[in-house]
mmCIF file of C-alpha atoms and ligand atoms in Angstrom:
data_model
loop_
_atom_site.group_PDB
_atom_site.id
_atom_site.type_symbol
_atom_site.label_atom_id
_atom_site.label_comp_id
_atom_site.label_asym_id
_atom_site.label_seq_id
_atom_site.Cartn_x
_atom_site.Cartn_y
_atom_site.Cartn_z
ATOM 1 C CA UNK A 1 292.821 214.114 106.304
ATOM 2 C CA UNK A 2 290.767 212.985 109.321
ATOM 3 C CA UNK A 3 290.866 209.423 110.241
ATOM 4 C CA UNK A 4 287.605 207.462 109.594
ATOM 5 C CA UNK A 5 286.101 206.256 112.838
ATOM 6 C CA UNK A 6 284.791 202.635 112.489
ATOM 7 C CA UNK A 7 280.993 202.732 112.444
ATOM 8 C CA UNK A 8 278.974 199.766 113.129
ATOM 9 C CA UNK A 9 277.722 197.977 110.003
ATOM 10 C CA UNK A 10 273.922 197.453 109.460
ATOM 11 C CA UNK A 11 272.738 193.938 110.186
ATOM 12 C CA UNK A 12 269.685 193.437 108.011
ATOM 13 C CA UNK A 13 270.148 189.554 108.171
ATOM 14 C CA UNK A 14 269.963 189.680 111.964
ATOM 15 C CA UNK A 15 273.106 187.690 112.188
ATOM 16 C CA UNK A 16 274.200 186.725 115.806
ATOM 17 C CA UNK A 17 276.521 184.025 115.571
ATOM 18 C CA UNK A 18 279.082 183.147 112.610
ATOM 19 C CA UNK A 19 281.289 180.205 112.238
ATOM 20 C CA UNK A 20 284.825 180.009 110.673
ATOM 21 C CA UNK A 21 286.975 177.159 109.357
ATOM 22 C CA UNK A 22 290.079 176.858 107.295
ATOM 23 C CA UNK A 23 289.859 174.065 104.760
ATOM 24 C CA UNK A 24 292.532 172.317 102.048
ATOM 25 C CA UNK A 25 295.989 173.434 101.804
ATOM 26 C CA UNK A 26 297.008 175.815 104.357
ATOM 27 C CA UNK A 27 298.500 179.278 103.284
ATOM 28 C CA UNK A 28 300.318 182.033 105.090
ATOM 29 C CA UNK A 29 297.851 184.667 106.265
ATOM 30 C CA UNK A 30 295.087 182.161 107.096
ATOM 31 C CA UNK A 31 295.542 183.068 110.664
ATOM 32 C CA UNK A 32 295.170 186.735 109.920
ATOM 33 C CA UNK A 33 292.016 186.065 108.213
ATOM 34 C CA UNK A 34 290.691 184.082 111.239
ATOM 35 C CA UNK A 35 291.800 186.999 113.305
ATOM 36 C CA UNK A 36 289.837 189.336 111.157
ATOM 37 C CA UNK A 37 286.678 187.467 111.415
ATOM 38 C CA UNK A 38 286.752 187.106 115.046
ATOM 39 C CA UNK A 39 287.662 190.775 115.752
ATOM 40 C CA UNK A 40 285.154 192.135 113.427
ATOM 41 C CA UNK A 41 282.476 189.968 114.871
ATOM 42 C CA UNK A 42 283.516 191.207 118.273
ATOM 43 C CA UNK A 43 283.316 194.838 117.107
ATOM 44 C CA UNK A 44 279.872 194.035 115.735
ATOM 45 C CA UNK A 45 278.542 192.183 119.019
ATOM 46 C CA UNK A 46 278.385 188.750 117.353
ATOM 47 C CA UNK A 47 279.608 185.527 118.493
ATOM 48 C CA UNK A 48 282.135 183.385 116.671
ATOM 49 C CA UNK A 49 282.395 179.540 116.600
ATOM 50 C CA UNK A 50 285.654 178.176 115.352
ATOM 51 C CA UNK A 51 285.590 174.872 113.570
ATOM 52 C CA UNK A 52 288.803 172.848 113.828
ATOM 53 C CA UNK A 53 290.029 170.682 110.991
ATOM 54 C CA UNK A 54 288.068 172.077 108.328
ATOM 55 C CA UNK A 55 284.927 170.303 106.977
ATOM 56 C CA UNK A 56 286.544 166.933 108.539
ATOM 57 C CA UNK A 57 286.123 168.604 111.949
ATOM 58 C CA UNK A 58 282.698 169.998 111.053
ATOM 59 C CA UNK A 59 280.933 166.772 110.288
ATOM 60 C CA UNK A 60 282.475 165.406 113.515
ATOM 61 C CA UNK A 61 281.231 168.359 115.551
ATOM 62 C CA UNK A 62 284.756 169.866 116.525
ATOM 63 C CA UNK A 63 283.217 173.337 117.296
ATOM 64 C CA UNK A 64 284.285 175.873 119.972
ATOM 65 C CA UNK A 65 283.537 179.382 120.799
ATOM 66 C CA UNK A 66 286.351 181.876 119.619
ATOM 67 C CA UNK A 67 286.953 185.104 121.451
ATOM 68 C CA UNK A 68 289.221 188.091 120.431
ATOM 69 C CA UNK A 69 292.100 187.208 122.863
ATOM 70 C CA UNK A 70 292.031 183.632 121.340
ATOM 71 C CA UNK A 71 293.564 185.021 118.136
ATOM 72 C CA UNK A 72 296.008 187.321 119.929
ATOM 73 C CA UNK A 73 299.598 186.819 118.485
ATOM 74 C CA UNK A 74 298.357 185.009 115.460
ATOM 75 C CA UNK A 75 298.631 187.503 112.739
ATOM 76 C CA UNK A 76 302.386 186.963 112.102
ATOM 77 C CA UNK A 77 302.043 183.013 112.312
ATOM 78 C CA UNK A 78 302.009 180.793 109.333
ATOM 79 C CA UNK A 79 299.837 177.648 109.062
ATOM 80 C CA UNK A 80 296.221 177.767 110.482
ATOM 81 C CA UNK A 81 295.549 177.631 114.299
ATOM 82 C CA UNK A 82 292.124 175.998 113.447
ATOM 83 C CA UNK A 83 293.944 173.254 111.677
ATOM 84 C CA UNK A 84 292.960 172.057 108.093
ATOM 85 C CA UNK A 85 292.317 168.824 106.181
ATOM 86 C CA UNK A 86 291.043 167.566 102.894
ATOM 87 C CA UNK A 87 287.902 165.790 103.847
ATOM 88 C CA UNK A 88 286.567 162.790 101.571
ATOM 89 C CA UNK A 89 283.453 162.486 103.974
ATOM 90 C CA UNK A 90 282.374 165.956 103.061
ATOM 91 C CA UNK A 91 282.018 164.888 99.575
ATOM 92 C CA UNK A 92 278.897 162.764 100.701
ATOM 93 C CA UNK A 93 275.553 164.282 101.409
ATOM 94 C CA UNK A 94 275.780 162.208 104.770
ATOM 95 C CA UNK A 95 278.880 164.075 105.814
ATOM 96 C CA UNK A 96 277.397 167.398 104.857
ATOM 97 C CA UNK A 97 274.179 166.619 106.751
ATOM 98 C CA UNK A 98 275.932 165.894 109.780
ATOM 99 C CA UNK A 99 277.901 169.298 109.485
ATOM 100 C CA UNK A 100 274.663 171.044 108.944
ATOM 101 C CA UNK A 101 273.281 169.449 112.208
ATOM 102 C CA UNK A 102 276.234 170.636 114.260
ATOM 103 C CA UNK A 103 275.946 174.172 112.837
ATOM 104 C CA UNK A 104 272.200 174.488 113.749
ATOM 105 C CA UNK A 105 272.719 173.081 117.187
ATOM 106 C CA UNK A 106 275.412 175.737 117.694
ATOM 107 C CA UNK A 107 272.992 178.393 116.623
ATOM 108 C CA UNK A 108 275.252 179.431 113.798
ATOM 109 C CA UNK A 109 273.723 181.928 111.074
ATOM 110 C CA UNK A 110 276.428 181.620 108.635
ATOM 111 C CA UNK A 111 279.744 179.802 107.961
ATOM 112 C CA UNK A 112 282.846 181.464 106.588
ATOM 113 C CA UNK A 113 285.170 179.131 104.725
ATOM 114 C CA UNK A 114 288.750 180.078 104.228
ATOM 115 C CA UNK A 115 290.318 177.953 101.393
ATOM 116 C CA UNK A 116 290.559 177.086 97.782
ATOM 117 C CA UNK A 117 288.261 175.758 95.107
ATOM 118 C CA UNK A 118 287.771 172.416 96.745
ATOM 119 C CA UNK A 119 286.754 174.142 99.948
ATOM 120 C CA UNK A 120 284.328 176.383 98.055
ATOM 121 C CA UNK A 121 282.761 173.235 96.385
ATOM 122 C CA UNK A 122 282.202 171.964 100.018
ATOM 123 C CA UNK A 123 280.538 175.278 101.134
ATOM 124 C CA UNK A 124 278.337 175.537 97.998
ATOM 125 C CA UNK A 125 276.786 172.204 98.349
ATOM 126 C CA UNK A 126 276.354 172.907 102.150
ATOM 127 C CA UNK A 127 274.454 176.205 101.082
ATOM 128 C CA UNK A 128 272.436 174.247 98.586
ATOM 129 C CA UNK A 129 271.391 171.311 100.244
ATOM 130 C CA UNK A 130 270.814 172.800 103.655
ATOM 131 C CA UNK A 131 270.161 176.564 103.289
ATOM 132 C CA UNK A 132 273.149 177.648 105.410
ATOM 133 C CA UNK A 133 274.575 180.721 104.418
ATOM 134 C CA UNK A 134 278.163 180.439 103.299
ATOM 135 C CA UNK A 135 280.821 183.042 102.416
ATOM 136 C CA UNK A 136 284.175 182.049 100.896
ATOM 137 C CA UNK A 137 287.373 183.707 101.577
ATOM 138 C CA UNK A 138 290.285 182.911 99.004
ATOM 139 C CA UNK A 139 293.063 181.231 100.996
ATOM 140 C CA UNK A 140 295.610 179.225 98.741
ATOM 141 C CA UNK A 141 299.123 179.850 97.639
ATOM 142 C CA UNK A 142 298.139 179.053 94.057
ATOM 143 C CA UNK A 143 296.310 182.473 93.445
ATOM 144 C CA UNK A 144 294.131 180.338 91.079
ATOM 145 C CA UNK A 145 290.592 181.424 92.018
ATOM 146 C CA UNK A 146 288.654 183.548 89.690
ATOM 147 C CA UNK A 147 287.081 186.572 91.249
ATOM 148 C CA UNK A 148 289.860 188.120 93.130
ATOM 149 C CA UNK A 149 293.126 189.768 92.019
ATOM 150 C CA UNK A 150 295.082 187.761 94.587
ATOM 151 C CA UNK A 151 294.643 184.992 97.119
ATOM 152 C CA UNK A 152 295.720 184.900 100.778
ATOM 153 C CA UNK A 153 299.231 183.107 100.893
ATOM 154 C CA UNK A 154 300.396 183.881 97.337
ATOM 155 C CA UNK A 155 302.517 186.703 98.012
ATOM 156 C CA UNK A 156 304.337 184.846 100.891
ATOM 157 C CA UNK A 157 304.686 181.622 98.638
ATOM 158 C CA UNK A 158 306.271 183.682 95.846
ATOM 159 C CA UNK A 159 308.818 185.439 98.311
ATOM 160 C CA UNK A 160 309.696 182.018 99.736
ATOM 161 C CA UNK A 161 310.109 180.535 96.233
ATOM 162 C CA UNK A 162 312.175 183.620 95.215
ATOM 163 C CA UNK A 163 314.729 183.348 97.992
ATOM 164 C CA UNK A 164 315.217 179.862 97.173
ATOM 165 C CA UNK A 165 315.739 180.453 93.572
ATOM 166 C CA UNK A 166 318.424 183.296 94.552
ATOM 167 C CA UNK A 167 320.275 180.582 96.607
ATOM 168 C CA UNK A 168 320.124 178.027 93.848
ATOM 169 C CA UNK A 169 321.428 180.600 91.462
ATOM 170 C CA UNK A 170 324.480 181.167 93.672
ATOM 171 C CA UNK A 171 325.477 177.485 93.575
ATOM 172 C CA UNK A 172 324.332 176.885 89.928
ATOM 173 C CA UNK A 173 326.475 179.850 88.645
ATOM 174 C CA UNK A 174 329.471 178.637 90.677
ATOM 175 C CA UNK A 175 329.237 175.267 89.094
ATOM 176 C CA UNK A 176 328.090 176.676 85.514
ATOM 177 C CA UNK A 177 325.071 174.202 85.685
ATOM 178 C CA UNK A 178 321.497 174.339 84.670
ATOM 179 C CA UNK A 179 319.132 174.438 87.518
ATOM 180 C CA UNK A 180 315.602 173.321 86.885
ATOM 181 C CA UNK A 181 313.472 174.609 90.039
ATOM 182 C CA UNK A 182 309.799 173.263 90.467
ATOM 183 C CA UNK A 183 307.466 175.537 92.393
ATOM 184 C CA UNK A 184 303.900 174.748 93.407
ATOM 185 C CA UNK A 185 300.875 175.233 91.239
ATOM 186 C CA UNK A 186 298.870 172.134 90.436
ATOM 187 C CA UNK A 187 296.716 173.653 87.650
ATOM 188 C CA UNK A 188 297.955 177.201 87.650
ATOM 189 C CA UNK A 189 301.445 178.954 86.699
ATOM 190 C CA UNK A 190 300.845 182.168 88.725
ATOM 191 C CA UNK A 191 303.668 181.396 91.116
ATOM 192 C CA UNK A 192 305.765 180.048 88.423
ATOM 193 C CA UNK A 193 305.610 183.152 86.292
ATOM 194 C CA UNK A 194 306.164 185.744 89.193
ATOM 195 C CA UNK A 195 309.145 183.777 90.349
ATOM 196 C CA UNK A 196 310.475 183.562 86.759
ATOM 197 C CA UNK A 197 310.310 187.250 86.318
ATOM 198 C CA UNK A 198 311.607 188.235 89.602
ATOM 199 C CA UNK A 199 314.272 185.509 89.740
ATOM 200 C CA UNK A 200 315.614 186.503 86.254
ATOM 201 C CA UNK A 201 314.879 182.821 84.943
ATOM 202 C CA UNK A 202 315.768 181.932 81.292
ATOM 203 C CA UNK A 203 312.545 180.122 80.857
ATOM 204 C CA UNK A 204 309.276 179.108 82.630
ATOM 205 C CA UNK A 205 307.077 176.082 81.867
ATOM 206 C CA UNK A 206 303.513 176.326 83.238
ATOM 207 C CA UNK A 207 300.351 174.155 82.855
ATOM 208 C CA UNK A 208 298.491 176.836 80.850
ATOM 209 C CA UNK A 209 300.845 176.497 78.234
ATOM 210 C CA UNK A 210 301.311 173.668 75.434
ATOM 211 C CA UNK A 211 304.897 174.558 75.096
ATOM 212 C CA UNK A 212 306.831 171.155 74.465
ATOM 213 C CA UNK A 213 309.671 170.079 76.736
ATOM 214 C CA UNK A 214 312.076 169.952 73.974
ATOM 215 C CA UNK A 215 311.804 174.026 73.844
ATOM 216 C CA UNK A 216 314.058 173.880 77.043
ATOM 217 C CA UNK A 217 316.802 172.121 75.069
ATOM 218 C CA UNK A 218 316.583 175.118 72.298
ATOM 219 C CA UNK A 219 316.690 177.540 75.124
ATOM 220 C CA UNK A 220 319.831 176.307 76.932
ATOM 221 C CA UNK A 221 321.525 175.773 73.620
ATOM 222 C CA UNK A 222 320.750 179.523 72.781
ATOM 223 C CA UNK A 223 321.742 180.622 76.223
ATOM 224 C CA UNK A 224 325.278 178.832 75.680
ATOM 225 C CA UNK A 225 325.493 180.429 72.438
ATOM 226 C CA UNK A 226 324.790 183.769 74.010
ATOM 227 C CA UNK A 227 327.650 183.156 76.338
ATOM 228 C CA UNK A 228 325.714 182.224 79.337
ATOM 229 C CA UNK A 229 327.375 179.405 81.285
ATOM 230 C CA UNK A 230 324.490 178.491 83.621
ATOM 231 C CA UNK A 231 320.742 178.721 83.245
ATOM 232 C CA UNK A 232 317.652 178.891 85.734
ATOM 233 C CA UNK A 233 314.498 177.332 84.259
ATOM 234 C CA UNK A 234 311.466 177.551 86.354
ATOM 235 C CA UNK A 235 308.707 174.806 86.184
ATOM 236 C CA UNK A 236 305.303 174.883 87.787
ATOM 237 C CA UNK A 237 304.505 171.494 89.442
ATOM 238 C CA UNK A 238 301.426 171.017 86.933
ATOM 239 C CA UNK A 239 303.364 171.099 83.946
ATOM 240 C CA UNK A 240 303.455 167.582 82.232
ATOM 241 C CA UNK A 241 306.465 165.673 83.600
ATOM 242 C CA UNK A 242 307.325 168.436 85.962
ATOM 243 C CA UNK A 243 310.961 169.670 86.552
ATOM 244 C CA UNK A 244 312.384 166.263 86.278
ATOM 245 C CA UNK A 245 310.951 165.757 82.809
ATOM 246 C CA UNK A 246 312.319 169.083 81.737
ATOM 247 C CA UNK A 247 315.726 168.456 83.290
ATOM 248 C CA UNK A 248 315.949 165.108 81.597
ATOM 249 C CA UNK A 249 315.262 166.608 78.241
ATOM 250 C CA UNK A 250 317.973 169.347 78.904
ATOM 251 C CA UNK A 251 320.650 166.625 79.972
ATOM 252 C CA UNK A 252 320.003 164.596 77.066
ATOM 253 C CA UNK A 253 319.727 167.317 74.486
ATOM 254 C CA UNK A 254 322.632 169.387 75.479
ATOM 255 C CA UNK A 255 324.851 167.330 77.789
ATOM 256 C CA UNK A 256 324.879 170.341 80.227
ATOM 257 C CA UNK A 257 325.113 169.206 83.844
ATOM 258 C CA UNK A 258 321.695 169.832 85.186
ATOM 259 C CA UNK A 259 320.174 169.534 88.665
ATOM 260 C CA UNK A 260 316.636 169.661 89.912
ATOM 261 C CA UNK A 261 315.290 171.316 92.957
ATOM 262 C CA UNK A 262 311.604 170.807 93.809
ATOM 263 C CA UNK A 263 310.823 173.273 96.379
ATOM 264 C CA UNK A 264 307.555 171.683 97.713
ATOM 265 C CA UNK A 265 305.675 172.378 100.857
ATOM 266 C CA UNK A 266 308.283 174.907 102.165
ATOM 267 C CA UNK A 267 306.306 177.453 99.928
ATOM 268 C CA UNK A 268 303.420 176.791 102.169
ATOM 269 C CA UNK A 269 305.012 177.763 105.464
ATOM 270 C CA UNK A 270 306.531 180.658 107.033
ATOM 271 C CA UNK A 271 305.341 183.966 108.559
ATOM 272 C CA UNK A 272 303.017 186.001 105.921
ATOM 273 C CA UNK A 273 304.343 188.910 104.336
ATOM 274 C CA UNK A 274 302.492 192.380 104.839
ATOM 275 C CA UNK A 275 300.467 191.919 101.598
ATOM 276 C CA UNK A 276 299.057 188.722 102.698
ATOM 277 C CA UNK A 277 298.278 190.009 106.232
ATOM 278 C CA UNK A 278 296.493 193.053 104.763
ATOM 279 C CA UNK A 279 294.578 191.184 102.161
ATOM 280 C CA UNK A 280 293.578 188.507 104.846
ATOM 281 C CA UNK A 281 292.488 191.400 107.214
ATOM 282 C CA UNK A 282 290.478 193.082 104.663
ATOM 283 C CA UNK A 283 288.803 189.759 103.591
ATOM 284 C CA UNK A 284 288.047 188.482 106.929
ATOM 285 C CA UNK A 285 286.409 191.660 107.757
ATOM 286 C CA UNK A 286 284.467 191.839 104.369
ATOM 287 C CA UNK A 287 283.358 188.151 105.039
ATOM 288 C CA UNK A 288 281.503 188.981 108.279
ATOM 289 C CA UNK A 289 280.005 191.939 106.650
ATOM 290 C CA UNK A 290 278.774 189.960 103.668
ATOM 291 C CA UNK A 291 276.819 187.556 106.096
ATOM 292 C CA UNK A 292 275.369 190.541 107.889
ATOM 293 C CA UNK A 293 274.285 192.052 104.618
ATOM 294 C CA UNK A 294 272.459 188.746 103.929
ATOM 295 C CA UNK A 295 274.853 187.540 101.211
ATOM 296 C CA UNK A 296 275.486 183.838 100.573
ATOM 297 C CA UNK A 297 277.194 181.463 98.277
ATOM 298 C CA UNK A 298 279.839 184.115 97.206
ATOM 299 C CA UNK A 299 283.413 184.512 97.642
ATOM 300 C CA UNK A 300 284.767 187.816 98.849
ATOM 301 C CA UNK A 301 287.570 188.966 96.959
ATOM 302 C CA UNK A 302 289.751 192.178 95.981
ATOM 303 C CA UNK A 303 289.370 193.571 92.611
ATOM 304 C CA UNK A 304 291.453 196.747 91.830
ATOM 305 C CA UNK A 305 291.422 197.854 95.316
ATOM 306 C CA UNK A 306 287.866 197.401 96.256
ATOM 307 C CA UNK A 307 285.914 194.503 97.675
ATOM 308 C CA UNK A 308 283.793 192.277 95.355
ATOM 309 C CA UNK A 309 281.683 189.281 95.447
ATOM 310 C CA UNK A 310 281.623 186.261 93.043
ATOM 311 C CA UNK A 311 279.255 183.427 93.064
ATOM 312 C CA UNK A 312 281.173 180.483 94.499
ATOM 313 C CA UNK A 313 280.652 178.381 91.530
ATOM 314 C CA UNK A 314 282.163 180.955 89.164
ATOM 315 C CA UNK A 315 285.416 180.887 91.342
ATOM 316 C CA UNK A 316 286.261 177.400 89.813
ATOM 317 C CA UNK A 317 284.008 177.516 86.680
ATOM 318 C CA UNK A 318 285.673 180.575 85.204
ATOM 319 C CA UNK A 319 289.539 180.489 84.792
ATOM 320 C CA UNK A 320 291.951 183.125 86.164
ATOM 321 C CA UNK A 321 294.290 183.690 83.265
ATOM 322 C CA UNK A 322 297.948 184.139 84.057
ATOM 323 C CA UNK A 323 299.458 187.470 83.032
ATOM 324 C CA UNK A 324 300.298 187.029 79.456
ATOM 325 C CA UNK A 325 302.192 190.549 79.836
ATOM 326 C CA UNK A 326 304.249 188.994 82.294
ATOM 327 C CA UNK A 327 304.905 185.941 80.351
ATOM 328 C CA UNK A 328 306.155 188.001 77.419
ATOM 329 C CA UNK A 329 308.206 190.149 79.971
ATOM 330 C CA UNK A 330 310.013 187.045 81.090
ATOM 331 C CA UNK A 331 310.906 186.166 77.572
ATOM 332 C CA UNK A 332 312.052 189.700 76.655
ATOM 333 C CA UNK A 333 314.378 189.914 79.672
ATOM 334 C CA UNK A 334 315.920 186.527 79.155
ATOM 335 C CA UNK A 335 317.844 187.722 76.078
HETATM 336 O O1 LIG B 1 296.718 174.130 96.596
HETATM 337 C C1 LIG B 1 297.826 174.278 97.218
HETATM 338 C C2 LIG B 1 298.789 173.317 97.133
HETATM 339 O O2 LIG B 1 299.946 173.658 97.779
HETATM 340 C C3 LIG B 1 299.233 173.089 95.636
HETATM 341 O O3 LIG B 1 300.096 173.881 95.084
HETATM 342 C C4 LIG B 1 299.798 171.672 95.784
HETATM 343 O O4 LIG B 1 299.600 171.096 94.392
HETATM 344 C C5 LIG B 1 298.913 170.912 96.678
HETATM 345 O O5 LIG B 1 298.446 172.138 97.563
HETATM 346 C C6 LIG B 1 299.639 170.047 97.547
HETATM 347 O O6 LIG B 1 298.671 169.590 98.227
HETATM 348 P P1 LIG B 1 299.024 168.572 99.637
HETATM 349 O O7 LIG B 1 299.533 169.317 100.779
HETATM 350 O O8 LIG B 1 297.869 167.842 100.067
HETATM 351 O O9 LIG B 1 300.305 167.513 99.142
#
C-alpha cells in the first residue's frame, strides 16, 4: 500500500482565521484536539486564535494568536492549555454579544468549541444570534453526546476509574467487605457500565435505570449465598442517592461491612490514552475542514470509523443510550 500524501482541503467558505476554545469540564485529550486544530489550520495556511477560559474568556476578550510551536509537547498532557470554565455570563444575550464583538474584531471566520452539551448550547446561541459559524468537538469524559460513538476523554476516564477499582478490589477482598464505588456521570452511566464489565463488578447502578436501591441488598445476599465473601458495586454519580445511598441500604439490609469510595475528579486528569489522542486528532482536523467546507452549527463526531456531522441541538435533544447489551453482559458475568 502506498502512503496517502496529505493534500490541501478545498476552502469554498474562504476561511482565513479560526478560533478555538475549550469549555465546561476538562477532559484528557482536549490538548490533542487543540493541537490538531492548530496544526491542521497551519497546514492549510490559516491562522488560529486561541481563546482562554472558554466562553468566560471570550466575552472578556482573552484572545491570542496560536502557532504550531505553541502546541508542541501537549499531545500527552491532560487538562487544557487554553484553560476552561463554566460561564454564567455566556447564558445572557449581553455576554454572547460581547464575545461576538471580540471575534469580529479579531477577524475570526469560525469558532471551534471543544466541550460537552452545555458548551454546545453556548456555541449554538452564538451562531443563531450573531451568525458566526461554529463547530463543536465532543470533549467530555461522560460520553453522553448523541452523534458520536465516543467523546474525547472517555477512554482515559474509564482506564483511570478501572485502575482504582482494581486497587479497591485488593483491599476489599482482603477484608471480605462490600465496596461501593462511585464513578462520574451526572446524567449518564457510560463510564459506570464499562467499568463494571471491565472491573468484574457484581452490580451497577446508572441514572438511565429505575432499578430500586433495595436491589443492591438482594444482590449482596445472593453473592453471599454463592460463596462470595466480598462484592464490588459500581454506581454512577447521577443515580439517585449516589454510592452512599446504595452503601447505606446494603449495610442496613445485610449487616455486611460496607465501604464507599467516590472517585471524583481524579477521573478527569492524567495523560490521555492512545484512543483519546487519536480521536482528538481526527476530530480536531475534521473541525477545521468542516469550517472550510462552509458547515456550521454542527458537531463533528466519529461513527463506525468515519467522520459524521450532527446538528448541535440534536447532540443534547436526542439521547445516546447506554449499551443494553453491555448491561446484560455485566449481569451474566456476575453469576
Ligand atoms: O461533565 C463532566 C463531569 O466530570 C461530570 O461527570 C461531573 O458530574 C461534572 O463534570 C463535575 O463538574 P465540576 O468539575 O464542575 O464539579
